[in-house]
Every structure is written in C-alpha cells, then in structure tokens.
Short mmCIF file of C-alpha atoms and ligand atoms in Angstrom, two decimals:
data_model
loop_
_atom_site.label_atom_id
_atom_site.label_comp_id
_atom_site.label_asym_id
_atom_site.label_seq_id
_atom_site.Cartn_x
_atom_site.Cartn_y
_atom_site.Cartn_z
CA MET P 1 22.66 105.71 85.83
CA ARG P 2 24.97 108.51 87.25
CA ALA P 3 24.17 112.53 86.49
CA PHE P 4 26.41 115.08 85.87
CA THR P 5 27.28 118.31 84.79
CA TYR P 6 30.57 118.67 83.01
CA GLU P 7 31.36 122.71 81.93
CA PRO P 8 34.77 122.49 79.85
CA GLN P 9 37.10 125.88 81.20
CA LYS P 10 37.97 127.60 77.72
CA SER P 11 41.32 128.97 79.42
CA ARG P 12 43.88 127.73 76.27
CA VAL P 13 46.79 125.26 77.74
CA ILE P 14 50.04 125.15 76.39
CA PHE P 15 52.86 122.32 77.81
CA GLY P 16 56.40 121.11 77.69
CA SER P 17 59.95 122.58 77.39
CA GLY P 18 61.17 125.45 76.07
CA THR P 19 57.20 127.13 75.42
CA ILE P 20 57.76 130.03 76.94
CA THR P 21 59.20 130.58 73.22
CA ASN P 22 54.68 131.16 72.68
CA ILE P 23 54.93 134.26 75.09
CA ASP P 24 55.00 136.05 71.71
CA THR P 25 52.58 133.85 68.97
CA GLU P 26 49.75 134.13 71.98
CA ALA P 27 50.20 137.96 72.86
CA GLU P 28 49.10 138.05 69.18
CA ARG P 29 46.43 135.46 69.30
CA LEU P 30 45.26 137.49 71.91
CA GLY P 31 45.27 140.96 69.72
CA VAL P 32 48.16 142.12 72.38
CA LYS P 33 50.26 144.87 71.90
CA ARG P 34 51.32 146.77 75.07
CA LEU P 35 52.07 143.48 77.35
CA LEU P 36 52.74 144.81 81.34
CA VAL P 37 54.65 142.02 83.01
CA LEU P 38 53.76 140.70 86.71
CA ALA P 39 56.52 138.93 88.71
CA THR P 40 57.16 138.64 92.75
CA PRO P 41 60.59 140.77 94.16
CA GLU P 42 62.01 137.54 94.29
CA GLN P 43 61.36 136.08 90.61
CA ALA P 44 61.42 139.75 88.87
CA ASP P 45 65.12 138.87 87.60
CA GLN P 46 63.71 135.50 86.05
CA ALA P 47 60.65 136.97 84.90
CA GLY P 48 62.67 140.19 83.54
CA GLN P 49 64.65 137.25 81.19
CA VAL P 50 61.30 135.28 79.99
CA ALA P 51 59.62 138.13 78.98
CA GLN P 52 62.16 138.68 76.58
CA GLN P 53 60.22 136.65 74.38
CA ALA P 54 57.69 139.06 73.32
CA GLU P 55 60.26 142.11 73.95
CA LYS P 56 58.52 144.54 71.65
CA ARG P 57 55.53 143.88 72.93
CA VAL P 58 56.48 144.48 76.79
CA VAL P 59 56.04 147.80 78.34
CA GLY P 60 57.22 147.43 81.59
CA MET P 61 57.77 145.15 84.95
CA PHE P 62 55.63 145.61 88.10
CA ALA P 63 57.34 142.88 90.76
CA GLY P 64 55.44 143.90 93.95
CA ALA P 65 53.08 140.55 94.16
CA THR P 66 52.78 138.58 97.09
CA MET P 67 50.85 136.56 99.56
CA HIS P 68 46.56 136.94 99.27
CA THR P 69 46.24 138.96 96.76
CA PRO P 70 46.00 142.28 98.73
CA THR P 71 44.11 144.55 97.24
CA ASP P 72 46.83 147.80 97.46
CA VAL P 73 48.93 145.89 95.91
CA THR P 74 46.29 145.39 93.20
CA GLU P 75 45.62 149.58 92.88
CA LYS P 76 49.49 149.92 93.13
CA ALA P 77 49.72 147.41 89.72
CA MET P 78 46.74 149.25 88.12
CA THR P 79 48.25 152.04 88.39
CA SER P 80 52.04 151.13 86.68
CA LEU P 81 48.88 149.45 84.49
CA LYS P 82 47.13 152.39 83.52
CA GLN P 83 51.06 154.48 83.44
CA HIS P 84 52.11 151.86 80.61
CA ASP P 85 49.32 152.19 78.91
CA ALA P 86 49.24 148.57 78.61
CA ASP P 87 46.80 146.37 76.57
CA GLY P 88 47.68 142.72 78.23
CA ILE P 89 48.91 141.31 81.26
CA LEU P 90 51.69 138.48 81.67
CA ALA P 91 51.93 136.62 85.20
CA ILE P 92 55.11 134.82 85.53
CA GLY P 93 55.38 133.16 89.02
CA GLY P 94 53.98 131.29 91.53
CA GLY P 95 49.89 131.48 92.47
CA SER P 96 50.59 134.76 94.27
CA THR P 97 52.35 136.16 90.68
CA ILE P 98 49.46 134.51 88.78
CA GLY P 99 46.35 136.09 91.62
CA LEU P 100 47.65 139.09 90.67
CA GLY P 101 47.04 138.81 86.86
CA LYS P 102 43.58 137.55 87.47
CA ALA P 103 42.64 139.93 89.97
CA ILE P 104 44.11 142.78 87.32
CA SER P 105 43.16 141.20 83.91
CA VAL P 106 39.09 141.73 85.88
CA ARG P 107 39.18 144.60 86.04
CA ALA P 108 40.39 146.30 83.48
CA GLY P 109 38.98 143.80 81.41
CA LEU P 110 41.65 143.15 79.42
CA PRO P 111 43.93 139.04 77.97
CA HIS P 112 45.80 137.34 81.00
CA ILE P 113 48.26 135.27 79.23
CA ALA P 114 49.94 133.69 82.71
CA VAL P 115 53.18 131.17 83.31
CA PRO P 116 53.31 129.70 85.97
CA THR P 117 56.36 128.66 88.34
CA SER P 118 55.22 126.70 91.02
CA TYR P 119 52.52 123.73 91.05
CA ALA P 120 49.65 125.06 93.09
CA GLY P 121 46.96 125.74 90.55
CA SER P 122 45.56 128.80 90.63
CA GLU P 123 46.11 129.48 86.11
CA MET P 124 43.64 126.89 85.89
CA THR P 125 41.23 128.68 87.60
CA PRO P 126 38.42 131.32 87.53
CA ILE P 127 38.97 131.67 91.31
CA LEU P 128 40.13 134.48 92.54
CA GLY P 129 40.53 135.36 96.80
CA GLU P 130 41.73 138.81 98.01
CA THR P 131 42.81 139.96 100.64
CA ALA P 132 41.79 143.68 102.18
CA ASP P 133 41.17 144.95 106.01
CA GLY P 134 42.50 141.50 107.65
CA LYS P 135 39.67 140.34 105.11
CA LYS P 136 39.91 137.38 102.50
CA LEU P 137 37.40 137.45 100.09
CA THR P 138 36.72 135.02 97.61
CA ARG P 139 34.48 134.83 93.94
CA ARG P 140 34.56 132.28 91.18
CA ASP P 141 33.57 134.11 87.99
CA PRO P 142 35.01 132.76 84.22
CA SER P 143 35.86 136.13 83.50
CA ILE P 144 38.77 135.40 85.73
CA LEU P 145 40.20 132.25 84.03
CA PRO P 146 43.69 133.26 82.31
CA ALA P 147 43.13 133.10 78.55
CA THR P 148 46.03 131.88 78.14
CA VAL P 149 48.42 129.58 80.00
CA ILE P 150 52.63 128.40 79.41
CA TYR P 151 53.46 125.05 81.43
CA ASP P 152 57.40 125.55 80.73
CA VAL P 153 58.81 122.66 82.61
CA ASP P 154 62.06 124.63 82.89
CA LEU P 155 60.86 127.14 85.01
CA THR P 156 60.24 124.65 87.45
CA LEU P 157 64.07 123.37 87.58
CA SER P 158 64.77 126.73 89.98
CA LEU P 159 61.66 125.82 92.16
CA PRO P 160 63.57 125.55 95.28
CA TRP P 161 63.27 121.59 97.24
CA SER P 162 60.80 122.77 100.25
CA MET P 163 58.22 124.38 98.00
CA THR P 164 58.83 121.43 95.08
CA VAL P 165 57.14 119.22 97.82
CA THR P 166 54.47 122.16 99.68
CA SER P 167 53.33 123.55 96.52
CA ALA P 168 52.97 119.78 95.16
CA MET P 169 51.19 118.15 98.18
CA ASN P 170 49.49 121.91 97.51
CA ALA P 171 47.78 120.92 94.40
CA MET P 172 47.33 117.36 95.39
CA ALA P 173 44.97 118.44 97.98
CA HIS P 174 42.95 120.63 95.22
CA ALA P 175 42.23 116.99 93.57
CA VAL P 176 41.78 114.56 96.89
CA GLU P 177 39.22 117.20 97.90
CA ALA P 178 36.86 116.92 93.29
CA LEU P 179 37.37 113.13 93.78
CA TYR P 180 34.54 113.42 96.37
CA ALA P 181 33.41 117.20 95.58
CA GLU P 182 29.57 116.85 95.45
CA ASP P 183 29.58 118.48 91.92
CA ARG P 184 32.35 115.80 90.75
CA ASN P 185 32.33 114.48 87.37
CA PRO P 186 34.08 112.03 85.59
CA VAL P 187 36.25 113.84 83.60
CA VAL P 188 37.75 115.58 86.76
CA GLU P 189 38.17 112.21 89.04
CA THR P 190 40.51 110.89 85.91
CA LEU P 191 41.95 114.11 86.04
CA ALA P 192 42.71 113.76 89.74
CA GLU P 193 43.73 110.88 89.88
CA ARG P 194 46.78 110.80 87.24
CA GLY P 195 47.42 114.32 88.81
CA ILE P 196 47.65 112.81 92.53
CA ARG P 197 49.66 109.20 90.39
CA ALA P 198 51.91 111.99 88.71
CA PHE P 199 52.45 114.37 92.04
CA GLY P 200 53.40 110.48 93.26
CA THR P 201 55.72 109.08 91.26
CA SER P 202 57.85 112.80 90.11
CA LEU P 203 58.54 113.80 93.81
CA ARG P 204 60.20 110.42 94.38
CA VAL P 205 62.70 110.76 91.54
CA LEU P 206 63.05 114.79 92.76
CA LYS P 207 63.85 113.84 95.78
CA SER P 208 67.45 112.78 94.87
CA ALA P 209 67.52 114.30 91.49
CA PRO P 210 65.42 117.65 91.67
CA ASP P 211 66.94 118.70 88.13
CA ASP P 212 65.77 115.34 86.28
CA PRO P 213 63.30 116.75 83.50
CA ASP P 214 60.68 114.11 82.64
CA ALA P 215 60.30 113.50 86.20
CA ARG P 216 59.98 117.67 86.21
CA SER P 217 57.00 117.34 83.71
CA ASP P 218 55.20 114.98 85.24
CA ALA P 219 54.95 117.12 88.67
CA PHE P 220 54.09 119.72 86.14
CA PHE P 221 51.27 117.99 84.67
CA GLY P 222 49.72 117.18 88.28
CA ALA P 223 49.48 120.23 88.65
CA TRP P 224 47.42 120.80 85.81
CA ALA P 225 45.47 118.53 86.15
CA CYS P 226 45.28 118.93 89.67
CA GLY P 227 44.91 122.37 89.40
CA THR P 228 41.85 121.62 86.98
CA CYS P 229 39.84 119.71 89.27
CA LEU P 230 39.69 122.75 91.61
CA GLY P 231 38.97 125.14 88.74
CA GLN P 232 35.75 122.56 88.42
CA VAL P 233 34.33 121.63 91.09
CA SER P 234 33.71 122.80 94.59
CA MET P 235 35.96 121.82 97.97
CA ALA P 236 34.72 120.69 101.21
CA LEU P 237 36.46 120.76 104.96
CA HIS P 238 40.05 120.39 104.17
CA HIS P 239 40.52 124.01 102.41
CA LYS P 240 38.21 125.39 104.27
CA LEU P 241 39.98 124.40 107.48
CA CYS P 242 43.06 125.55 105.85
CA HIS P 243 40.93 128.57 104.73
CA VAL P 244 40.80 129.64 108.53
CA LEU P 245 44.61 128.36 109.54
CA GLY P 246 46.23 130.79 107.01
CA GLY P 247 43.32 133.08 107.61
CA THR P 248 43.51 134.03 110.99
CA PHE P 249 46.66 132.43 112.38
CA ASP P 250 48.73 133.58 109.12
CA LEU P 251 49.90 129.99 108.39
CA PRO P 252 51.74 129.44 105.13
CA HIS P 253 49.78 128.65 102.55
CA ALA P 254 51.01 125.64 100.77
CA ALA P 255 52.65 124.07 104.12
CA THR P 256 49.32 124.07 105.91
CA HIS P 257 47.95 122.26 103.26
CA THR P 258 50.87 119.46 103.19
CA VAL P 259 49.97 118.96 107.54
CA ILE P 260 46.50 119.02 107.07
CA LEU P 261 45.65 116.97 104.02
CA PRO P 262 47.12 113.44 105.45
CA HIS P 263 44.74 113.74 108.32
CA VAL P 264 40.90 115.28 106.61
CA THR P 265 41.40 112.55 103.81
CA ALA P 266 41.97 110.16 106.46
CA PHE P 267 38.66 111.53 108.03
CA ASN P 268 36.34 111.47 104.34
CA GLY P 269 38.44 108.37 103.30
CA ARG P 270 36.01 105.89 105.92
CA ASP P 271 33.74 105.24 103.26
CA GLY P 272 36.33 104.15 100.41
CA GLN P 273 35.32 106.76 98.42
CA LEU P 274 38.93 108.35 98.38
CA ALA P 275 40.41 104.51 96.26
CA ALA P 276 41.01 107.01 94.00
CA VAL P 277 44.08 108.08 96.19
CA ASN P 278 45.35 104.05 97.04
CA HIS P 279 45.11 103.54 93.20
CA ALA P 280 47.47 106.38 92.97
CA LEU P 281 49.86 106.58 96.03
CA GLY P 282 49.96 102.56 96.37
CA GLY P 283 48.53 101.48 99.85
CA THR P 284 45.00 100.75 101.59
CA LYS P 285 44.94 104.14 103.48
CA PRO P 286 44.35 106.70 101.68
CA GLY P 287 45.35 109.64 104.31
CA GLN P 288 48.53 107.62 105.84
CA ALA P 289 49.53 106.97 102.33
CA LEU P 290 49.86 110.81 101.76
CA PHE P 291 51.63 111.27 105.17
CA ASP P 292 53.67 108.81 104.13
CA LEU P 293 54.86 110.37 101.47
CA ALA P 294 54.96 113.33 102.63
CA THR P 295 57.26 111.50 105.53
CA ASP P 296 59.33 110.64 102.94
CA LEU P 297 59.74 113.97 101.04
CA GLY P 298 60.51 115.63 104.38
CA ALA P 299 57.88 118.20 104.43
CA PRO P 300 56.90 119.69 107.38
CA LEU P 301 54.63 116.99 109.50
CA GLY P 302 52.92 119.55 112.27
CA LEU P 303 50.80 122.16 112.64
CA ALA P 304 53.38 123.68 115.92
CA GLU P 305 56.25 124.20 113.58
CA LEU P 306 53.83 126.32 111.04
CA GLY P 307 53.54 128.40 113.58
CA LEU P 308 49.73 127.26 115.75
CA SER P 309 49.90 126.19 118.89
CA GLN P 310 47.91 123.59 121.68
CA GLY P 311 45.47 126.94 122.50
CA ASP P 312 44.88 128.30 119.38
CA ILE P 313 43.08 124.73 118.02
CA ALA P 314 39.58 126.34 120.12
CA ARG P 315 39.18 129.22 118.52
CA ALA P 316 40.20 127.27 114.56
CA ALA P 317 37.94 124.77 115.96
CA ASP P 318 35.08 128.49 116.46
CA VAL P 319 35.92 130.03 113.17
CA ALA P 320 35.89 126.84 111.06
CA MET P 321 32.11 126.10 111.91
CA GLU P 322 31.23 129.27 112.06
CA SER P 323 29.46 129.01 108.59
CA PRO P 324 28.11 125.48 107.44
CA TYR P 325 29.28 123.59 104.12
CA TRP P 326 29.35 121.07 102.57
CA ASN P 327 31.38 118.16 103.59
CA PRO P 328 31.10 114.07 101.90
CA ARG P 329 30.96 112.69 105.86
CA PRO P 330 29.20 115.12 108.74
CA PHE P 331 31.38 116.44 111.61
CA ASP P 332 31.04 117.70 114.51
CA GLN P 333 33.08 120.33 116.89
CA SER P 334 34.79 117.85 118.09
CA ASP P 335 35.65 115.90 115.23
CA ILE P 336 37.70 118.80 113.60
CA THR P 337 38.96 119.42 117.32
CA GLY P 338 40.50 115.84 117.05
CA ILE P 339 41.50 116.37 113.24
CA LEU P 340 43.03 119.50 114.50
CA ASN P 341 45.29 118.03 117.47
CA ALA P 342 46.13 115.04 115.38
CA ALA P 343 47.58 117.60 112.87
CA LEU P 344 49.60 119.83 116.21
CA HIS P 345 51.88 117.31 116.40
CA GLY P 346 52.42 115.29 113.00
CA GLU P 347 50.57 111.94 113.93
CA ARG P 348 50.32 109.78 111.38
CA PRO P 349 46.70 109.38 110.74
CA VAL P 350 44.80 106.28 111.50
CA GLY P 351 42.73 105.47 108.30
P1 NAD H 401 53.14 131.80 95.70
O1 NAD H 401 53.26 132.09 94.64
O2 NAD H 401 53.60 132.68 97.13
O3 NAD H 401 55.92 131.41 95.51
C1 NAD H 401 56.16 131.65 96.89
C2 NAD H 401 57.21 132.00 96.47
O4 NAD H 401 58.28 131.22 95.71
C3 NAD H 401 57.39 133.14 95.61
O5 NAD H 401 58.73 134.08 96.65
C4 NAD H 401 57.92 132.99 94.80
O6 NAD H 401 58.53 134.59 93.84
C5 NAD H 401 58.63 131.99 94.24
N1 NAD H 401 58.91 130.50 93.08
C6 NAD H 401 57.94 130.64 92.27
N2 NAD H 401 57.28 129.88 91.50
C7 NAD H 401 59.41 129.87 91.98
C8 NAD H 401 60.29 129.68 90.93
N3 NAD H 401 60.45 128.40 90.28
N4 NAD H 401 61.29 129.17 91.37
C9 NAD H 401 62.58 129.88 92.34
N5 NAD H 401 61.09 130.35 92.88
C10 NAD H 401 59.84 130.86 92.93
O7 NAD H 401 53.29 130.21 96.19
P2 NAD H 401 52.55 129.28 95.59
O8 NAD H 401 52.43 128.29 96.67
O9 NAD H 401 52.89 129.64 94.33
O10 NAD H 401 51.06 130.35 95.27
C11 NAD H 401 50.38 130.09 97.14
C12 NAD H 401 48.65 131.25 96.62
O11 NAD H 401 48.09 131.33 95.36
C13 NAD H 401 48.51 131.53 97.60
O12 NAD H 401 48.30 132.83 98.08
C14 NAD H 401 47.20 131.06 97.12
O13 NAD H 401 46.10 131.23 98.21
C15 NAD H 401 47.21 131.38 95.92
N6 NAD H 401 46.21 130.26 94.47
C16 NAD H 401 45.02 130.63 94.36
C17 NAD H 401 44.55 129.39 94.18
C18 NAD H 401 43.26 129.91 93.85
O14 NAD H 401 42.79 129.50 92.21
N7 NAD H 401 42.66 131.39 92.82
C19 NAD H 401 44.43 128.25 93.86
C20 NAD H 401 45.83 127.37 94.90
C21 NAD H 401 46.82 128.44 95.20
#
C-alpha cells in the first residue's frame, strides 16, 4: 500500500483563449468593486488593454512590479492601493507581477485575480518570496494563493522566444522535483508528467511557429500543471541551488533554472525515479533528455554565459551546504561542486 496526503488548492482556474472577457464577472463573483491593476513597466500597455475588460471597476494601475518582490516596491504599491481605495487586485504579467499581487493581497486581506502571461507558475502556488536588505525570505500559506486565475493563451503570443524557453524550463523544474518530492502524491505525479510532456511537444513546434495557437495552448497547460505541482509539494536540490545562484550571485531566475535542471535531474534520476521524464520527453536518460531539449531550443546551457565564474563555484557550494534540506539522493559538498562545474560550461550530463 502506498500512503499519501492530498489537499487540493482553493483557487478557481479559468483556462482558454479569449478568457480575459471573464475578468469582470470574476470580480463580481468575488464582490470586488474597485480593482487596482498591477504590471511591470514593460507590460503596462498590455495590462492597460487587458484591464479594459473590467473598465468600470478599474480605479488605477501600479506598473512598478519587478523581480524578487522587493518589500520597498510592495510598500509603494500598498500606498497606491490605499490612495485608490481599491478592494481587489488584478495582476497581469509573469511571476514578478503575480508575486507583487500576492504580497499586497496577503497584507491587505483583499481578493487577487491573477492573469499570468508567462510559464513561471507562481499563480498556482501559496508561496511568496520577498526581498528586503538583500535577503530573500520565502513563506508558504494558503492565504497567499490568488482567488481566481485566468489563463488566456492569447496573452502568451507576445512572450519573446528566449523567455518562452527559459520560462518553460523553469516550469518543468517544478514538475521534475515534484516527481521525487518527499510529500508527492499520485495526482501531482500525473500532472507533473503531463506538464513536462505538454512542454516537450509544444516547444518544438513553437520554435518554428511561435504563434501556433495549439502549441501555445499546450505550453500554457503545461505551465498550469507544473505550477500546480510546485504549489502542492516541496522542492529539493534543484530549487535550492537556483535559490543560491539567484540570491548570492544575482543570476537571472528562469535562465538559471534552465541551465541547472538537466544536471540535477541527472544526479537525482539515477535510480529510475525520473522515468516519467523519459516517458514525457523520450529517451532513456532524463538529464540528457532535458539537456537535448534545451539545446534544440537554443536555450542558455552554461552558468558562465549567465555571469558565474569558476572562482564563484566554491562559495556557491558553501552557501548551498549551509543549511540541510531534503533530497532524494544524499549529497555532499563535492557533489554540489561537481554539478556546478558541469553546469558552468554547459557540458551534456551523463545521466
Ligand atoms: P518576470 O515576471 O520577471 O517577467 C520578465 C519580463 O518579461 C518582464 O519584463 C515581464 O513584463 C515580461 N513578460 C512577461 N510576460 C510577457 C509577455 N507575455 N509578453 C511580453 N513580455 C512579458 O519573469 P517570470 O519568469 O515570469 O517570473 C520570475 C519571477 O517569478 C521570479 O521573481 C521568481 O522568483 C518568481 N516565481 C515565483 C514562484 C512562486 O511560486 N512564488 C514561482 C515561479 C516563479
């Protein structure tokens, strides 16, 4: 008998094409009369157009979302929320914008409608990472989850190719680690394999036809599936290493996940626990399958091209070993150094 615990999340999810037309009715369902729109400066125009779907309720926009949810930006957004007397939040964008939406909604106790435009998956998780004084603090609480998530595949057509690839690899990393998570369950395992498969097939189509609606839809489905995995179970070595590389060396989030994933997958997949990755992507070695996919898609392959130097490896390994955490395969400092060295110059992993 295999024992497990499964607790479904409470977010309402609407998925499809043209689904932004639901924003107004979703706000009505939640009893929201005055929406504050959140966006990055780069997506302010796109968010403004999307928000017209609920124009009678929209009272203002804060277009200052940025990576890593710095608390000083959140404070400014809170001031804007109060100035506009808003009673609900509409976050339109990638993981950074949705992170800001979570930070505000949990502080103010207001409903959050998330409209994701990338594959990062934050909208499906009760996880909030915030930075203050150069430190990132992450917490997990059901109240952090958005009330409604509206996936409109049309909004992903503008996602640049480089971000399409790295954001998708970031999402697949959630699913890969869910497959061996200490607290995994059969629902999550099924979603993880389906999510990886959806990306594996859609990305190869999108490479030559980035606007293909069916492939974009499959990829966004993958984002939902992989994000749901991240929201349900705990992560391990891969996420820890990416957290260290982002937090200590300021490496870019999604690209770092892209480079590290094949190497940690090869390390952790040796006992056959990651056969689902082979089923989803083809091949017999899960780390190599992910590496070959990344290579085909023109993704960054080495940490060196993201700004890490050979001299940084020892410090990264030290920081990664500072506090213990669970991983399916026991490891020591030399294992971490080996993974980082292989990832530095983008070597094809052996596993
Ligand atoms: P991002 O949100 O920082 O977006 C990067 C850039 O792409 C921004 O300029 C954004 O405006 C732009 N962009 C996004 N979608 C676009 C589109 N469709 N068209 C054009 N431009 C678009 O990047 P991300 O990879 O989506 O998110 C990364 C952040 O999310 C990190 O800070 C990470 O920590 C966080 N994250 C959190 C969780 C969680 O569960 N808490 C999960 C995954 C990621």
